[in-house]
Amino acid sequence: MSETYFALGNEVTLFEQAFGQRVPVMLTGPTGCGKTRLVEHMGLLLGRPVVTISCHDDLTSSDLVGRFMVTGGDVVWTDGPLTRAVKDGAICYLDEVVEARHDSLAVLHSLTDHRRTLYLDRAGEVVSAPAEFMLVCSYNPAYRSSLKELKSSFRQRFATLSMSYLPREREAEVVVAETGVGLSTAQRLVGCAVAIRTADDAFHFEPPSTRVLVTAAQLITAGATELEAADACILAPLSTDGAISDGLREVAAACLAGADI
Amino acid sequence: MSETYFALGNEVTLFEQAFGQRVPVMLTGPTGCGKTRLVEHMGLLLGRPVVTISCHDDLTSSDLVGRFMVTGGDVVWTDGPLTRAVKDGAICYLDEVVEARHDSLAVLHSLTDHRRTLYLDRAGEVVSAPAEFMLVCSYNPAYRSSLKELKSSFRQRFATLSMSYLPREREAEVVVAETGVGLSTAQRLVGCAVAIRTADDAFHFEPPSTRVLVTAAQLITAGATELEAADACILAPLSTDGAISDGLREVAAACLAGADI
Amino acid sequence: MSETYFALGNEVTLFEQAFGQRVPVMLTGPTGCGKTRLVEHMGLLLGRPVVTISCHDDLTSSDLVGRFMVTGGDVVWTDGPLTRAVKDGAICYLDEVVEARHDSLAVLHSLTDHRRTLYLDRAGEVVSAPAEFMLVCSYNPAYRSSLKELKSSFRQRFATLSMSYLPREREAEVVVAETGVGLSTAQRLVGCAVAIRTADDAFHFEPPSTRVLVTAAQLITAGATELEAADACILAPLSTDGAISDGLREVAAACLAGADI
Amino acid sequence: MSETYFALGNEVTLFEQAFGQRVPVMLTGPTGCGKTRLVEHMGLLLGRPVVTISCHDDLTSSDLVGRFMVTGGDVVWTDGPLTRAVKDGAICYLDEVVEARHDSLAVLHSLTDHRRTLYLDRAGEVVSAPAEFMLVCSYNPAYRSSLKELKSSFRQRFATLSMSYLPREREAEVVVAETGVGLSTAQRLVGCAVAIRTADDAFHFEPPSTRVLVTAAQLITAGATELEAADACILAPLSTDGAISDGLREVAAACLAGADI
Amino acid sequence: MSETYFALGNEVTLFEQAFGQRVPVMLTGPTGCGKTRLVEHMGLLLGRPVVTISCHDDLTSSDLVGRFMVTGGDVVWTDGPLTRAVKDGAICYLDEVVEARHDSLAVLHSLTDHRRTLYLDRAGEVVSAPAEFMLVCSYNPAYRSSLKELKSSFRQRFATLSMSYLPREREAEVVVAETGVGLSTAQRLVGCAVAIRTADDAFHFEPPSTRVLVTAAQLITAGATELEAADACILAPLSTDGAISDGLREVAAACLAGADI
Amino acid sequence: MSETYFALGNEVTLFEQAFGQRVPVMLTGPTGCGKTRLVEHMGLLLGRPVVTISCHDDLTSSDLVGRFMVTGGDVVWTDGPLTRAVKDGAICYLDEVVEARHDSLAVLHSLTDHRRTLYLDRAGEVVSAPAEFMLVCSYNPAYRSSLKELKSSFRQRFATLSMSYLPREREAEVVVAETGVGLSTAQRLVGCAVAIRTADDAFHFEPPSTRVLVTAAQLITAGATELEAADACILAPLSTDGAISDGLREVAAACLAGADI
């Protein structure tokens, strides 16, 4: 799979400016619109390694900063991925940060203001971030629930780059570049996705991402029909409600009608 | 018990195409419709071992990827079943994945996109999946509750194969093949199941699976009457509400009337 | 206390057939109707040891299958009662299985389908059940609450034997056989229980079991009057609501009037 | 403080009969009516040591039966108080058993039916109770809440002895015997308690126990006035609502009017 | 800061009488009215050390009685503060006991009745309290919520001393004695507090304590104006609601008008 | 980034007076108004080190005071940051103290009254604070929820300094001083923030802090336009609701119209 990044707007420039000013960055946008890809691309562009941490309910601050572990009968401090990223001057990428517990995020406070310092309270150690270290977080505002939301004071610590899907023609190019599928097939798959994304407000589900179009195109190159591939990769993951699925299948069939590989 | 798999539609072909393209697969469908059997069948067909993990509320990410354990006074990392499956290039099958905690599923993110990589944060190790490794998950959409649902962004990482019950005649053949019961008895048991499945919408319970028909047929071959076996294996598990049970018993008795072994 | 089992219907035969076909069994019925006695009886009849596990909220899968324990400075795997039962080809009896957490029950999946295999994920061991191993579970449908219910897919893994109280005359015989109390006293105690069980629907409490009649008869043989014994063993456990208790006492007094030992 | 026990009814005889028949006993009644005293009295009468366990939310089954503990670098099983009581043939008294978690109570099942056996699953040990072992539980039905109630199937395992306050004259004798206060003062204190107990239904609080009368009498013998002592020991613990307290103080003052020591 | 205790009523005498009779004491009253001071005063008066334990949600019974700890590779029992207090014959003071979990309080049962004994179940040890040991608890009835309240049966184990604020002139004397501020300033601060306490019923907040008057007087002696000090120490802690704060500031300004130091 | 502190009112003087009188201080005010800066400034002014602890849900009292840790096979007590601050006579700053669990705050009680003492119950150690030790807490009243609020009795232990945003001209000076951006740009950014803060009551979100203005100015000095910078740093963090964001963007565009760098 190719590593090419297709820029959507000014996100690459703003990311570079934030890096130069040591300002942490928050990426927002729907699932699969390219947030992870942007971070990987910027890592290559800025010549920094990327340390990715998928956030979730049970990620403790110890998982981030490190913990004492028994080795050879003795207890030795072992750095966590965040601490390693700070010491290495890496780009540390917290994916879906809204999923993390608030207490785990508290260790980020001193890293994201003028101090740029990580306090390892349990180890009694203080780590100053080098100029090259950068913290990047991402989250999908569409998942915003009443129970779990990033505190505004946390969001204010970041420069926020709002991302979205690629324009229609660019997205088809990505599908072709990633899978080798024919352009007309790619265009029909994108058309199918755009039709569903447009109908999204009525259905309240997460719209299909560029990623699922790539997956569908992969099955097509392996011999599946467009309808089979769209059914398995685009439609089935959207909803398990029979009535909605039938409606979506009609929308898809219209886009893919007369399809050939 | 025989290992024959009776294909329902294009699921075997699509599974092979997904395997060839390194696309993870999600199986959906009612209890006992053959999801586990399909995975075992594909393991034999593709020549890959199958590692099965039954998901539940308390399955931690450590249970999946591994943990440090004390051995001989020292602490040694021990791979979990997911890590072993990745290293062995096996098919890793997460049964009833909707039961798992979201945080446990977060470790799957990097395995199910273009990275195909498992990050063992606590061990400080990164494992790249070989081409032969495949991740397969399953869940039953009928259990979808408001509290516990797979996130759409998670479902979009998979090609989804929707499965259902076998057609009537095929199901009777399976019952005969698995138990050696007479064909007419098998047909009456299937008729009984179909009648209840049809009445399902009114009753809101999980309909009887092929598995319970096989179990009933086993008791019949051991000497139970059809009604005794249907009562114990098909009707009693459906509901503990007396009124509903009486209604179901009437439906069953009609199907099994004049039965002989 | 004698070990005689008084069969209620076809439960002994069906249990034997299930054992012969390696089908797990689920026993349902009210408290104290003889579920535990049936399992013990079948253990003697089939010549298999019985391993009983009382289920509850905090029973972990480790409590069932085993865990690593420190012995002599090293860590050694220790089988849990379920694993021991599988290896010994015993009848493993999970009493009040509905009380267990769902995650603990997940380890039973591979034991209750065609695999008949126990996966000890943490020990990295796979145990195949011998032909003599049998899993038996029990629960009382009357306790069915909205919060805690066995999943239908779990219930479908078992042949279900529905049990109930013994007929009036048989129950009195059991009380005599267990305690040596006079037959007329036993009949009056059973009459008292039947009267309360009949009034049960109005009061919504768990009706008196055969067990409490035996306990009452034991106190009577030790010198208590029938009313004292019925009060302590039959009436007092039913309800702590004064109005209901008074009503029940009238019912009991009517049954026991003119009682002599 | 004297150890004399003043019997209320037939509770001593029934307790002895239950002990002789190896039937476990459940004591119910309001706070401070003498449940603990009865158990201590019976221990002396029957010549058995009493092991008391105060139940609470965090009492685990390990706290009852025992656990593995590291000693000298090795892991050794250590019996809990319940196991010690079983092995010693003691009377094991679970005070306020309704406070315990259900899972902790599950270990009592096999001790309270015909098996009279304690299964130490984690130690792999089975302990048969000697004839002298007796299990006694207590709870106060007035605390019965919707969240926490003993299951009926649990209550049916015991002979239940319902206890209450002593008759007026007997209670005054107890207060004199325990504290050496004058009889007329004791009678006035009991009169005060009876007046409040009678008003109890309107106020919905736990009525004053014999214990608080003894405490008040103790302060009086140390020099407090009857009103001061009644205020500190009888009235203040009843309610922190000002209006109710004022009403109670009027009731008390009427009973204690013209008091002298 | 001086250690003088200004008695409010008969609390010193009643405390002494309870100590002499080995009756545990419960102190109730608003925040900062002198409960802790009374206990310290009585410790000096009775010549007993005071062990103070601040109660909270996470205080376990192990925190009170002790636990096993690994020392030099072995496991040794270490007494908690309650156990040390019992063994030393100290006054053990549980501050804000209503904050503790009920299960932690269960260990106090046997200490607060005629047994005066502490059962260390996990250590298998029984500690009898010497005559000098005294248990004192405190709580603020104004915090009484529906979720967390002391059980009546627990309150009945204590002689309860209800405390309140000092009379106006005595309170001003305390402020002068503690801080050296001028009497007229102290009187104005007390006047301000009394005005707010009187308005309390309308506002539903915890009224200002003697402690905050002392703190305000301290800032005044350090150079703050009366209004600055009252604002920081008396008004700001009361409420974060702007409208209420403005109302309180008017009340305060009226009391402090024309103030000079 | 410069360390200059711009005083808002009398907060520096009151802080010094509280330090001199050993009175703990509570800082209140909106996010990013300078609370952390004030503490750092006072540390320099008073010549005391500052120990900062970011509070959160999972901060245990052990995290504050210390814990036993295994080192070289033995267990050694290790002071936590609070204990170290007490022993070093530092200023201990608990940031966002309202986030901490109440039980963790209980260890502060004896430090914040006349005792000025830290009880390390588990270590059996008592630490008296030297005169130089000072406890400072902060919280943002705007986050006050019904679930989590500082108890009034806790707030009364502190002298409270209420802080707010700097006046318009002072805030622009800070932005210039921190980033080197032109004064007119800084004024426009401040104008934009003031306009949004004024509209705050209608929108119910945390208003933009001085910190976000500094971040926006940093991006501007790196080449971003004023609108790009305001979008990323001021507007995007405020809300993820599309309609609100559009309204805010209009407000911002009006303030920044005709902007040049």
PDB file of N, CA and C in Angstrom, chain B residues 1 12 42 45 53 63 65 72 87-88 105 122 131 134 151 159 161 163 170 175 177 199 212 217 225 233 258:
ATOM      1  N   MET B   1     -18.489 -36.381  15.341  1.00  0.00           N
ATOM      2  CA  MET B   1     -19.252 -35.385  14.579  1.00  0.00           C
ATOM      3  C   MET B   1     -18.483 -34.958  13.319  1.00  0.00           C
ATOM      4  N   VAL B  12     -17.721 -18.605   1.135  1.00  0.00           N
ATOM      5  CA  VAL B  12     -16.406 -19.250   1.050  1.00  0.00           C
ATOM      6  C   VAL B  12     -15.510 -18.484   0.074  1.00  0.00           C
ATOM      7  N   MET B  42     -12.557 -22.865   6.699  1.00  0.00           N
ATOM      8  CA  MET B  42     -11.608 -22.040   5.946  1.00  0.00           C
ATOM      9  C   MET B  42     -10.181 -22.293   6.428  1.00  0.00           C
ATOM     10  N   LEU B  45      -9.192 -25.309   4.540  1.00  0.00           N
ATOM     11  CA  LEU B  45      -9.093 -25.004   3.110  1.00  0.00           C
ATOM     12  C   LEU B  45      -7.827 -24.201   2.807  1.00  0.00           C
ATOM     13  N   ILE B  53     -10.776 -17.232  20.185  1.00  0.00           N
ATOM     14  CA  ILE B  53     -10.860 -16.517  21.466  1.00  0.00           C
ATOM     15  C   ILE B  53     -12.315 -16.123  21.695  1.00  0.00           C
ATOM     16  N   ASP B  63      -4.928 -10.134  28.147  1.00  0.00           N
ATOM     17  CA  ASP B  63      -5.323 -11.499  27.817  1.00  0.00           C
ATOM     18  C   ASP B  63      -5.106 -11.776  26.338  1.00  0.00           C
ATOM     19  N   VAL B  65      -2.814  -9.908  24.128  1.00  0.00           N
ATOM     20  CA  VAL B  65      -1.460  -9.738  23.603  1.00  0.00           C
ATOM     21  C   VAL B  65      -0.386 -10.374  24.482  1.00  0.00           C
ATOM     22  N   GLY B  72      10.808 -18.329  37.952  1.00  0.00           N
ATOM     23  CA  GLY B  72      12.150 -18.483  38.519  1.00  0.00           C
ATOM     24  C   GLY B  72      12.659 -17.203  39.168  1.00  0.00           C
ATOM     25  N   LYS B  87       2.234 -14.126  15.170  1.00  0.00           N
ATOM     26  CA  LYS B  87       3.575 -14.654  14.885  1.00  0.00           C
ATOM     27  C   LYS B  87       3.517 -15.951  14.061  1.00  0.00           C
ATOM     28  N   ASP B  88       2.462 -16.771  14.281  1.00  0.00           N
ATOM     29  CA  ASP B  88       2.347 -18.052  13.586  1.00  0.00           C
ATOM     30  C   ASP B  88       1.667 -17.922  12.231  1.00  0.00           C
ATOM     31  N   LEU B 105     -10.345  -4.022  22.336  1.00  0.00           N
ATOM     32  CA  LEU B 105     -10.367  -3.996  20.879  1.00  0.00           C
ATOM     33  C   LEU B 105      -9.394  -2.970  20.312  1.00  0.00           C
ATOM     34  N   ARG B 122       3.527  -2.615  26.478  1.00  0.00           N
ATOM     35  CA  ARG B 122       4.147  -2.931  27.762  1.00  0.00           C
ATOM     36  C   ARG B 122       5.473  -3.681  27.597  1.00  0.00           C
ATOM     37  N   ALA B 131       2.006 -12.385   5.814  1.00  0.00           N
ATOM     38  CA  ALA B 131       0.900 -12.376   4.845  1.00  0.00           C
ATOM     39  C   ALA B 131      -0.180 -13.378   5.223  1.00  0.00           C
ATOM     40  N   MET B 134      -4.566 -13.738   9.473  1.00  0.00           N
ATOM     41  CA  MET B 134      -5.874 -13.177   9.143  1.00  0.00           C
ATOM     42  C   MET B 134      -6.667 -13.018  10.443  1.00  0.00           C
ATOM     43  N   LYS B 151     -18.565  -0.090  17.565  1.00  0.00           N
ATOM     44  CA  LYS B 151     -18.504   1.220  16.942  1.00  0.00           C
ATOM     45  C   LYS B 151     -18.424   1.070  15.431  1.00  0.00           C
ATOM     46  N   ALA B 159     -14.273  -6.596   6.047  1.00  0.00           N
ATOM     47  CA  ALA B 159     -15.263  -7.021   5.065  1.00  0.00           C
ATOM     48  C   ALA B 159     -16.263  -7.894   5.806  1.00  0.00           C
ATOM     49  N   LEU B 161     -19.349 -10.498   6.140  1.00  0.00           N
ATOM     50  CA  LEU B 161     -20.115 -11.552   5.490  1.00  0.00           C
ATOM     51  C   LEU B 161     -21.331 -11.865   6.350  1.00  0.00           C
ATOM     52  N   MET B 163     -24.381 -13.997   7.425  1.00  0.00           N
ATOM     53  CA  MET B 163     -24.793 -15.390   7.296  1.00  0.00           C
ATOM     54  C   MET B 163     -26.194 -15.602   7.866  1.00  0.00           C
ATOM     55  N   ARG B 170     -31.391 -28.546   3.179  1.00  0.00           N
ATOM     56  CA  ARG B 170     -29.971 -28.670   3.533  1.00  0.00           C
ATOM     57  C   ARG B 170     -29.802 -28.861   5.032  1.00  0.00           C
ATOM     58  N   VAL B 175     -28.565 -32.431   9.818  1.00  0.00           N
ATOM     59  CA  VAL B 175     -28.974 -33.147  11.031  1.00  0.00           C
ATOM     60  C   VAL B 175     -28.758 -34.654  10.858  1.00  0.00           C
ATOM     61  N   ALA B 177     -26.617 -36.098   8.772  1.00  0.00           N
ATOM     62  CA  ALA B 177     -25.177 -36.363   8.666  1.00  0.00           C
ATOM     63  C   ALA B 177     -24.496 -36.308  10.036  1.00  0.00           C
ATOM     64  N   ALA B 199     -42.418 -17.581  13.793  1.00  0.00           N
ATOM     65  CA  ALA B 199     -43.193 -16.924  14.848  1.00  0.00           C
ATOM     66  C   ALA B 199     -42.318 -15.988  15.678  1.00  0.00           C
ATOM     67  N   VAL B 212     -29.330 -26.891  18.021  1.00  0.00           N
ATOM     68  CA  VAL B 212     -30.290 -27.533  18.924  1.00  0.00           C
ATOM     69  C   VAL B 212     -31.022 -28.667  18.224  1.00  0.00           C
ATOM     70  N   ALA B 217     -31.779 -34.470  17.942  1.00  0.00           N
ATOM     71  CA  ALA B 217     -31.650 -35.726  17.185  1.00  0.00           C
ATOM     72  C   ALA B 217     -30.745 -36.706  17.924  1.00  0.00           C
ATOM     73  N   THR B 225     -38.250 -39.863  22.879  1.00  0.00           N
ATOM     74  CA  THR B 225     -39.258 -39.634  21.845  1.00  0.00           C
ATOM     75  C   THR B 225     -38.989 -38.263  21.221  1.00  0.00           C
ATOM     76  N   CYS B 233     -34.576 -29.818  24.137  1.00  0.00           N
ATOM     77  CA  CYS B 233     -33.503 -29.160  23.381  1.00  0.00           C
ATOM     78  C   CYS B 233     -33.979 -27.956  22.583  1.00  0.00           C
ATOM     79  N   GLY B 258     -47.755 -37.657  15.185  1.00  0.00           N
ATOM     80  CA  GLY B 258     -47.626 -38.921  14.457  1.00  0.00           C
ATOM     81  C   GLY B 258     -46.185 -39.326  14.247  1.00  0.00           C
TER      82      GLY B 258
END
